[in-house]
Structures are given as C-alpha cells and as structure tokens.
XYZ file of C-alpha atoms in Angstrom:
211
model
C 98.496 -12.737 -109.793
C 101.668 -14.851 -109.528
C 103.804 -11.700 -109.769
C 101.801 -10.061 -106.985
C 102.214 -13.170 -104.861
C 105.984 -13.143 -105.379
C 106.116 -9.466 -104.473
C 104.125 -10.142 -101.314
C 106.441 -12.995 -100.332
C 109.458 -10.799 -100.965
C 108.000 -8.013 -98.798
C 107.243 -10.480 -95.994
C 110.787 -11.863 -96.148
C 112.258 -8.373 -95.960
C 110.073 -7.536 -92.965
C 110.986 -10.772 -91.198
C 114.673 -10.174 -91.913
C 114.376 -6.648 -90.527
C 112.619 -7.896 -87.393
C 115.354 -10.482 -86.942
C 118.066 -7.853 -87.161
C 116.172 -5.590 -84.765
C 115.733 -8.467 -82.302
C 119.474 -9.202 -82.353
C 120.473 -5.560 -82.232
C 118.197 -4.779 -79.291
C 119.043 -7.926 -77.319
C 115.616 -9.469 -77.755
C 113.729 -6.164 -78.067
C 114.831 -5.179 -74.538
C 117.273 -2.431 -75.459
C 115.585 0.208 -77.580
C 117.919 3.063 -76.630
C 121.476 3.476 -75.450
C 120.151 4.185 -71.952
C 117.937 1.106 -71.795
C 120.712 -1.013 -73.288
C 123.115 0.173 -70.601
C 120.527 -0.473 -67.886
C 119.788 -3.951 -69.209
C 123.481 -4.843 -69.297
C 124.030 -3.593 -65.750
C 121.063 -5.553 -64.441
C 122.440 -8.722 -65.982
C 125.633 -8.256 -63.965
C 123.884 -7.126 -60.745
C 127.020 -5.306 -59.578
C 127.891 -5.100 -55.909
C 127.788 -1.678 -54.300
C 131.477 -0.699 -54.012
C 133.018 0.460 -50.721
C 132.264 4.158 -50.236
C 132.297 6.508 -47.266
C 129.246 8.706 -46.853
C 128.967 12.035 -45.069
C 125.352 12.888 -44.349
C 123.427 16.017 -43.429
C 124.221 15.468 -39.730
C 127.981 15.482 -40.508
C 128.175 11.775 -39.670
C 130.711 9.741 -41.615
C 130.251 6.018 -42.176
C 130.566 3.263 -44.752
C 127.615 2.427 -46.980
C 127.428 -1.053 -45.425
C 127.152 0.514 -41.976
C 124.195 2.557 -43.159
C 122.487 -0.321 -44.980
C 122.956 -2.836 -42.139
C 121.684 -5.655 -44.315
C 118.536 -3.788 -45.382
C 117.276 -3.023 -48.845
C 118.330 0.438 -49.992
C 116.219 2.632 -52.264
C 118.636 5.042 -53.885
C 118.819 8.157 -56.039
C 121.666 10.328 -57.335
C 121.245 14.097 -57.461
C 122.847 17.467 -56.773
C 121.145 20.263 -54.905
C 121.909 23.030 -57.413
C 119.935 21.175 -60.080
C 116.835 23.084 -61.126
C 115.450 20.580 -63.633
C 115.116 16.850 -63.028
C 116.547 16.494 -59.484
C 113.719 18.246 -57.591
C 111.174 16.079 -59.415
C 113.298 12.985 -58.778
C 113.362 13.656 -55.040
C 109.662 14.565 -54.919
C 108.882 11.257 -56.583
C 111.172 9.479 -54.149
C 109.213 11.065 -51.311
C 106.014 9.684 -52.840
C 107.515 6.185 -52.980
C 108.691 6.544 -49.381
C 105.161 7.446 -48.280
C 103.706 4.380 -50.022
C 105.959 1.907 -48.198
C 104.256 0.484 -45.078
C 105.821 2.048 -41.996
C 106.583 -1.377 -40.499
C 109.258 -1.854 -43.169
C 110.868 1.600 -42.995
C 114.141 1.430 -41.109
C 113.615 -2.266 -40.406
C 113.841 -3.823 -43.873
C 114.452 -0.853 -46.149
C 116.187 2.518 -45.938
C 116.305 5.385 -48.419
C 119.384 7.270 -49.566
C 119.990 10.234 -51.872
C 123.626 10.655 -52.878
C 124.954 13.933 -54.236
C 127.502 13.767 -57.031
C 128.463 17.401 -56.326
C 130.290 16.976 -52.988
C 132.164 20.266 -53.202
C 128.982 22.329 -52.950
C 126.687 19.846 -51.227
C 128.096 20.053 -47.719
C 126.085 18.861 -44.680
C 124.378 22.211 -44.114
C 123.288 22.358 -47.761
C 122.016 18.785 -47.592
C 120.118 19.598 -44.390
C 118.293 22.440 -46.082
C 117.656 20.413 -49.227
C 116.218 17.378 -47.456
C 113.744 19.602 -45.614
C 112.066 20.338 -48.952
C 111.143 16.698 -49.457
C 110.367 15.395 -45.978
C 113.557 13.370 -45.598
C 113.931 12.582 -41.881
C 117.710 12.315 -42.058
C 117.600 8.811 -40.590
C 115.526 6.290 -42.529
C 115.927 8.554 -45.555
C 119.303 10.243 -45.598
C 120.960 12.654 -47.975
C 124.723 12.338 -48.192
C 127.812 13.066 -50.224
C 130.915 11.029 -51.028
C 133.983 13.196 -50.543
C 136.465 10.786 -52.107
C 136.228 11.415 -55.857
C 137.682 8.010 -56.744
C 135.037 6.281 -54.636
C 132.297 8.401 -56.168
C 133.501 7.716 -59.709
C 133.689 3.982 -59.002
C 130.123 3.944 -57.681
C 128.718 5.921 -60.601
C 130.457 3.628 -63.081
C 129.298 0.463 -61.310
C 125.645 1.510 -61.375
C 125.719 3.063 -64.839
C 125.088 6.622 -63.650
C 126.238 9.132 -66.270
C 127.359 12.487 -64.866
C 128.937 15.033 -67.211
C 129.932 18.503 -65.923
C 128.873 21.266 -68.302
C 131.644 23.636 -67.187
C 129.163 26.078 -65.638
C 128.514 24.306 -62.378
C 125.743 22.063 -63.666
C 125.687 18.486 -64.880
C 124.116 16.460 -67.626
C 123.030 13.196 -66.031
C 120.603 10.324 -66.209
C 118.092 9.728 -63.439
C 116.414 6.643 -62.026
C 115.465 4.818 -58.855
C 118.068 2.222 -57.851
C 117.121 -0.687 -55.611
C 119.971 -2.381 -53.745
C 119.402 -5.835 -52.292
C 120.237 -6.955 -48.777
C 123.471 -8.515 -50.014
C 124.589 -5.157 -51.406
C 123.968 -5.993 -55.069
C 121.915 -3.923 -57.495
C 118.546 -5.588 -58.042
C 116.406 -3.073 -59.907
C 116.702 0.138 -61.897
C 113.277 1.766 -62.024
C 111.766 4.600 -64.032
C 111.568 7.494 -61.591
C 108.465 8.881 -63.333
C 106.480 5.698 -62.570
C 105.989 6.270 -58.863
C 103.209 3.782 -58.165
C 104.915 1.090 -60.200
C 108.163 1.555 -58.277
C 106.363 1.526 -54.928
C 104.398 -1.591 -55.866
C 107.592 -3.370 -56.907
C 109.269 -2.595 -53.595
C 106.217 -3.493 -51.490
C 105.800 -6.792 -53.339
C 109.435 -7.676 -52.635
C 109.070 -6.776 -48.966
C 105.778 -8.635 -48.623
C 107.094 -11.753 -50.329
C 110.096 -11.843 -48.033
C 107.869 -11.448 -44.977
C 105.796 -14.398 -46.110
C 108.761 -16.720 -46.485
C-alpha cells in the first residue's frame, strides 16, 4: 500500500513537472505550433504597417495609408495562380465582407487582398480575379506591391511566410489580418472560421460606435 502510494506520488510529480515544462515551452499554453507561436509573438508587438505603394486592379498607385484613410483594414495575402488555399481564402473573405453591416463598409472599414506575386498579378489579372469573389474594386480592392523590398518588409512585419517552390507556385501561410485605425496589426484570425472573424470585426465596430 505504501509502495503504491509512493508510486502514485511519483507519477503525479512527473506529470506536474511535464505540464510545467509544457506551459513554459508554449508560453502559457498559447503557442502549440511554430505557426501559432509566431502569430502570438507578432500580436504581442502589434507591428505598424510599413510604408508600401499599392497598384490596384484599376491601375491606380497609392500608399497604403492613402487607401486606409484612418479606417480599419481587413487584409489577406494571396496570388492568383494559386489553385489550393487562395481561392478558399478569398471566398471566405467575401463571406466576412457580406456579414459586415453596410453602414461600416467604406466608412469605418475597408478590405484589401495583396498579391505576393506582382510579376504575374498585373492589374488586368487582378481585375479578372476579383470578379470571381465579388470584390467591388473600391471598398474591397485587390492590389500588388511592385517594390520587392517593400513587399518583403511587409511580409516579415506581419509574419507572412512565402516560399517560392521554383515552379511558379509558393508555399505560404494564410490568415485574416485586421489592421487598426492607427495602422497597427490588431488581430490575426483563422481564415476557416468565417463567422467568428465576422463577429470579432462587427463587435469592434459596434463598440467603437457606442463610445
């Protein structure tokens, strides 16, 4: 009986020690994977959107700040030649867009899809691509960043991983990015959880309206 009790205590201590190590190693259970760890770290810093020049589907060129105009920005990164995750990402973005009350669209929040394949995703290609998802080209724009240094800086700031595979495609992570009115990253959302993302945005917009 005493031996069994000692064994039980030893097992409990080992489990508690393991939980303690896991807690430390995952930053309080928040970072279970490399991706979630990277996202958590970025959200702690809330980086500011770096200066970039966008060229959209209408061949207009302007700074990100000029597009945002002090609004919230709901953002994705994609490339039009993608046949896997990007079409689903943009379809889900369209669903979020549709769930935002129209009184906020263009007044408090704008939507933006940025291509990380500027060589192929010229304005005419972006025009065709946005037509698949109902992007109006105004309150939801699709654009590219022609300056590679600016693009690289933006991807690094927001933790977007883009790795060319040598065959014209890319390995990349995907998410919804929510930029605050001051130009700082506020949220990184799971793009597969459409209703949750929409609810988060609407709650933020509603709470601000009530202030």
